[in-house]
Amino acid sequence: MRAIAILLAAGRGERMGAIEPKAFLQLRGITLLERAVRTVEESPGIDGFLVAAPADAEDRVRELVRSPKLVGVLAGGETRQESVRRALAAVPEGFDVVVCHDVARPLARPVLFAEVMRPLREGWSDGAVPVVPIVDSVKRLPEPGRMTSVPRDDLYVAQTPQAFRLGILRAAHEWIAENGISASDDAEALERSEGSLAEPVPGDPSNIKITRPEDLEVAEALLGADD
Ligand code: CTP
Ligand code: MG
């Protein structure tokens, strides 16, 4: 098995309200992009990686990312889904597994990369996704004044990294793009294309996504002394 990681860094970070894409924001002096690069470098099962860069920031990404595992930097698309599709098209020959990871999750650990790749290495699944049970009460608000409660016992949130057989994820993304279907993550791309289903594996509650400014403070608090 040869695995390539796709680091998704092409978002604009609008909910952060910052002037820069999230990939270039720093957490304890290190950009989120460099943290993701460090994690894939420290992941023994990852043989190379691609970066989907924000529009017009490919050179800036190349300057920040100096790694022997770097396979390429490409321009992302308008949506995350389009960024993944472009990156999948750029994967060179010789890889059979792809691990998609959001640079917006700077606390993902190499062990989580190993855990999502395990079902593929052991041959019992074509995809694996880290999930964490929802702990809060969940409400549906279809319109003002009509809040209803959703039973949460079988509800989980999905994280990245997510691992897939390369051919299967490629086919799924091509199919949903051709059929005008949008998917918020790669597990959904697989599901919507009615191919195989990804396997859930235990996620890491501290693997938070940086979405709003306060998330950076939470992440800072979760960092270990050596991070
Ligand atoms: N992403 C991407 N290409 C896009 C949109 C998102 O590669 N066109 C990446 C982001 O860089 C991020 C991950 O997908 O690592 C998850 O997206 P999200 O948290 O929504 O990040 P942004 O799109 O940057 O943030 P916002 O939605 O607030 O603008
Ligand atoms: Mg977004």
XYZ file of C-alpha atoms and ligand atoms in Angstrom:
257
model
C 0.000 0.000 0.000
C 1.256 3.483 -0.886
C -0.641 6.394 0.614
C -0.738 10.033 -0.414
C -2.241 12.746 1.789
C -4.203 15.656 0.354
C -3.905 18.691 2.605
C -6.911 20.921 2.030
C -5.787 24.485 2.548
C -7.717 26.344 -0.149
C -10.565 27.795 1.909
C -10.965 31.519 2.453
C -11.665 31.311 6.166
C -14.604 33.687 5.988
C -15.996 32.711 9.394
C -12.646 33.585 11.005
C -13.093 37.137 9.781
C -9.326 37.303 9.210
C -7.618 38.953 6.266
C -5.780 35.748 5.432
C -6.880 32.198 4.667
C -6.805 29.944 7.743
C -3.862 27.976 6.368
C -1.627 30.987 7.042
C -2.915 31.748 10.535
C -0.565 30.842 13.345
C -1.110 28.647 16.342
C 1.688 29.142 18.861
C 3.850 30.728 16.143
C 3.406 27.949 13.571
C 0.954 28.248 10.674
C -1.875 25.731 10.420
C -0.417 24.669 7.070
C 3.006 23.938 8.573
C 1.366 22.012 11.415
C -0.444 19.783 8.915
C 2.798 19.254 7.003
C 4.605 18.327 10.198
C 1.904 15.775 11.032
C 2.072 14.034 7.651
C 5.878 14.068 7.833
C 5.643 12.308 11.199
C 3.121 9.769 9.864
C 5.096 6.702 8.751
C 2.218 5.374 6.608
C 2.064 8.545 4.493
C 4.458 8.341 1.550
C 3.780 11.748 0.003
C 1.385 14.687 0.085
C -0.272 17.290 -2.108
C -1.465 20.721 -0.958
C -4.599 22.369 -2.359
C -3.647 26.036 -1.972
C -5.830 29.155 -1.800
C -6.270 31.005 -5.095
C -3.061 32.829 -6.085
C -1.210 31.570 -3.005
C 0.547 28.581 -4.546
C 3.973 30.224 -4.373
C 3.459 31.235 -0.771
C 2.538 27.650 0.037
C 5.636 26.336 -1.762
C 7.803 28.673 0.316
C 6.276 27.485 3.585
C 6.307 23.807 2.687
C 9.770 22.416 2.266
C 9.437 18.708 2.687
C 10.924 15.657 1.000
C 7.421 14.155 1.041
C 5.897 17.053 -0.957
C 4.540 15.762 -4.263
C 2.937 18.997 -5.467
C 0.998 22.185 -4.817
C -2.116 22.963 -6.829
C -4.776 25.667 -6.867
C -7.904 24.653 -4.969
C -11.414 25.270 -6.253
C -14.391 27.345 -5.169
C -15.631 24.623 -2.829
C -13.875 22.037 -0.691
C -15.333 19.345 -2.918
C -13.817 20.976 -6.004
C -10.456 21.316 -4.229
C -10.497 17.572 -3.482
C -11.471 16.728 -7.056
C -8.595 18.787 -8.451
C -6.140 17.265 -6.009
C -7.306 13.732 -6.862
C -6.681 14.511 -10.527
C -3.120 15.563 -9.618
C -2.173 12.367 -7.758
C 0.649 10.738 -9.730
C 0.923 7.037 -10.545
C 2.121 4.752 -7.799
C -0.339 5.565 -5.003
C -3.348 3.409 -4.164
C -4.625 5.058 -0.978
C -5.508 8.710 -0.376
C -5.938 10.446 2.977
C -7.842 13.733 2.823
C -7.110 16.111 5.670
C -8.348 19.614 6.468
C -5.542 21.979 7.377
C -8.184 23.625 9.588
C -7.650 20.710 12.049
C -4.184 21.460 13.394
C -4.450 19.097 16.374
C -4.801 15.876 14.361
C -2.083 13.437 15.458
C -0.071 10.962 13.391
C -1.725 8.121 15.338
C -5.110 9.166 13.917
C -3.654 8.964 10.394
C -2.475 5.449 11.237
C -5.891 4.497 12.615
C -7.842 5.631 9.537
C -5.431 3.795 7.257
C -5.631 0.543 9.224
C -8.935 -0.782 7.736
C -7.473 -0.223 4.265
C -4.150 -1.817 5.143
C -5.945 -4.807 6.654
C -8.207 -4.978 3.604
C -11.618 -4.914 5.286
C -12.795 -1.493 4.059
C -12.371 0.904 1.144
C -12.683 3.973 3.351
C -12.436 5.030 6.993
C -13.608 8.132 8.815
C -12.946 9.275 12.398
C -16.165 9.978 14.268
C -16.929 11.364 17.721
C -20.299 11.028 19.480
C -22.305 14.227 19.869
C -22.459 15.208 23.531
C -24.755 18.228 23.321
C -28.526 18.103 22.965
C -29.396 18.603 19.312
C -32.288 20.771 18.034
C -33.797 21.266 14.610
C -34.923 24.824 13.773
C -36.819 24.592 10.478
C -38.363 28.034 10.994
C -38.610 30.606 13.827
C -40.656 29.383 16.772
C -40.589 25.712 15.744
C -37.677 24.139 17.570
C -37.749 20.357 17.900
C -35.324 17.989 19.608
C -33.368 15.340 17.723
C -32.476 12.086 19.524
C -28.691 12.059 19.613
C -27.924 8.452 20.609
C -26.896 7.511 17.054
C -25.476 10.909 16.039
C -21.755 11.499 15.569
C -19.623 14.245 14.081
C -17.076 13.339 11.421
C -13.492 14.558 11.391
C -10.516 14.414 9.064
C -8.146 12.691 8.217
C -10.345 10.350 6.131
C -8.716 7.509 4.179
C -9.918 5.858 0.945
C -8.820 3.634 -1.902
C -7.704 6.177 -4.479
C -9.706 4.763 -7.408
C -12.893 4.597 -5.382
C -12.704 8.169 -4.065
C -11.785 9.477 -7.522
C -14.764 7.731 -9.105
C -17.074 9.005 -6.347
C -15.987 12.623 -6.772
C -16.246 12.455 -10.560
C -19.714 10.964 -10.297
C -21.120 13.515 -7.843
C -19.594 16.404 -9.828
C -21.195 15.140 -13.059
C -24.524 14.770 -11.294
C -24.483 18.164 -9.577
C -24.432 16.667 -6.092
C -22.582 18.393 -3.258
C -20.961 16.603 -0.348
C -19.596 18.255 2.768
C -16.872 15.642 3.250
C -15.333 12.748 1.355
C -17.273 10.080 3.222
C -20.432 11.769 1.925
C -19.020 11.815 -1.615
C -18.662 8.041 -1.388
C -22.121 7.621 0.091
C -23.860 9.861 -2.448
C -22.260 8.064 -5.384
C -23.759 4.855 -4.039
C -20.454 3.071 -4.053
C -19.009 1.448 -0.981
C -19.503 2.994 2.448
C -16.694 4.259 4.636
C -16.088 2.585 7.973
C -16.285 4.700 11.153
C -13.233 4.611 13.431
C -12.932 6.357 16.822
C -12.007 10.013 16.337
C -10.205 12.291 18.757
C -12.354 14.844 20.637
C -9.408 17.229 20.794
C -9.031 17.153 16.986
C -11.149 20.302 16.709
C -11.733 22.307 13.540
C -10.670 25.934 13.555
C -13.731 27.732 12.239
C -14.231 30.887 14.330
C -11.651 33.068 16.097
C -12.333 31.557 19.544
C -11.404 28.100 18.199
C -7.769 29.222 18.009
C -7.860 29.918 21.746
C -9.347 26.500 22.448
C -6.683 24.880 20.255
C -3.948 26.802 22.069
C -5.291 25.488 25.383
C -5.325 21.916 24.035
C -1.730 21.988 22.780
C 0.731 19.966 24.774
C 3.978 21.385 26.187
C 5.965 20.027 23.203
C 3.477 21.092 20.537
N -11.194 24.088 1.780
C -10.573 23.936 0.536
N -11.124 24.534 -0.574
C -12.255 25.254 -0.479
C -12.905 25.381 0.779
C -12.354 24.782 1.887
O -9.524 23.307 0.445
N -12.725 25.847 -1.572
C -10.566 23.513 2.963
C -10.239 24.557 4.018
O -8.977 25.168 3.729
C -10.273 23.787 5.307
C -11.253 22.656 5.015
O -11.467 22.641 3.607
O -9.013 23.239 5.652
C -12.551 22.796 5.777
O -13.240 23.949 5.336
P -13.715 25.143 6.266
O -13.435 24.851 7.688
O -15.071 25.521 5.832
O -12.658 26.296 5.872
P -12.898 27.604 5.021
O -13.728 27.289 3.821
O -11.553 28.212 4.805
O -13.712 28.519 6.033
P -15.084 29.337 5.763
O -16.095 28.301 5.340
O -15.398 29.994 7.064
O -14.770 30.332 4.672
Mg -15.768 26.561 4.112
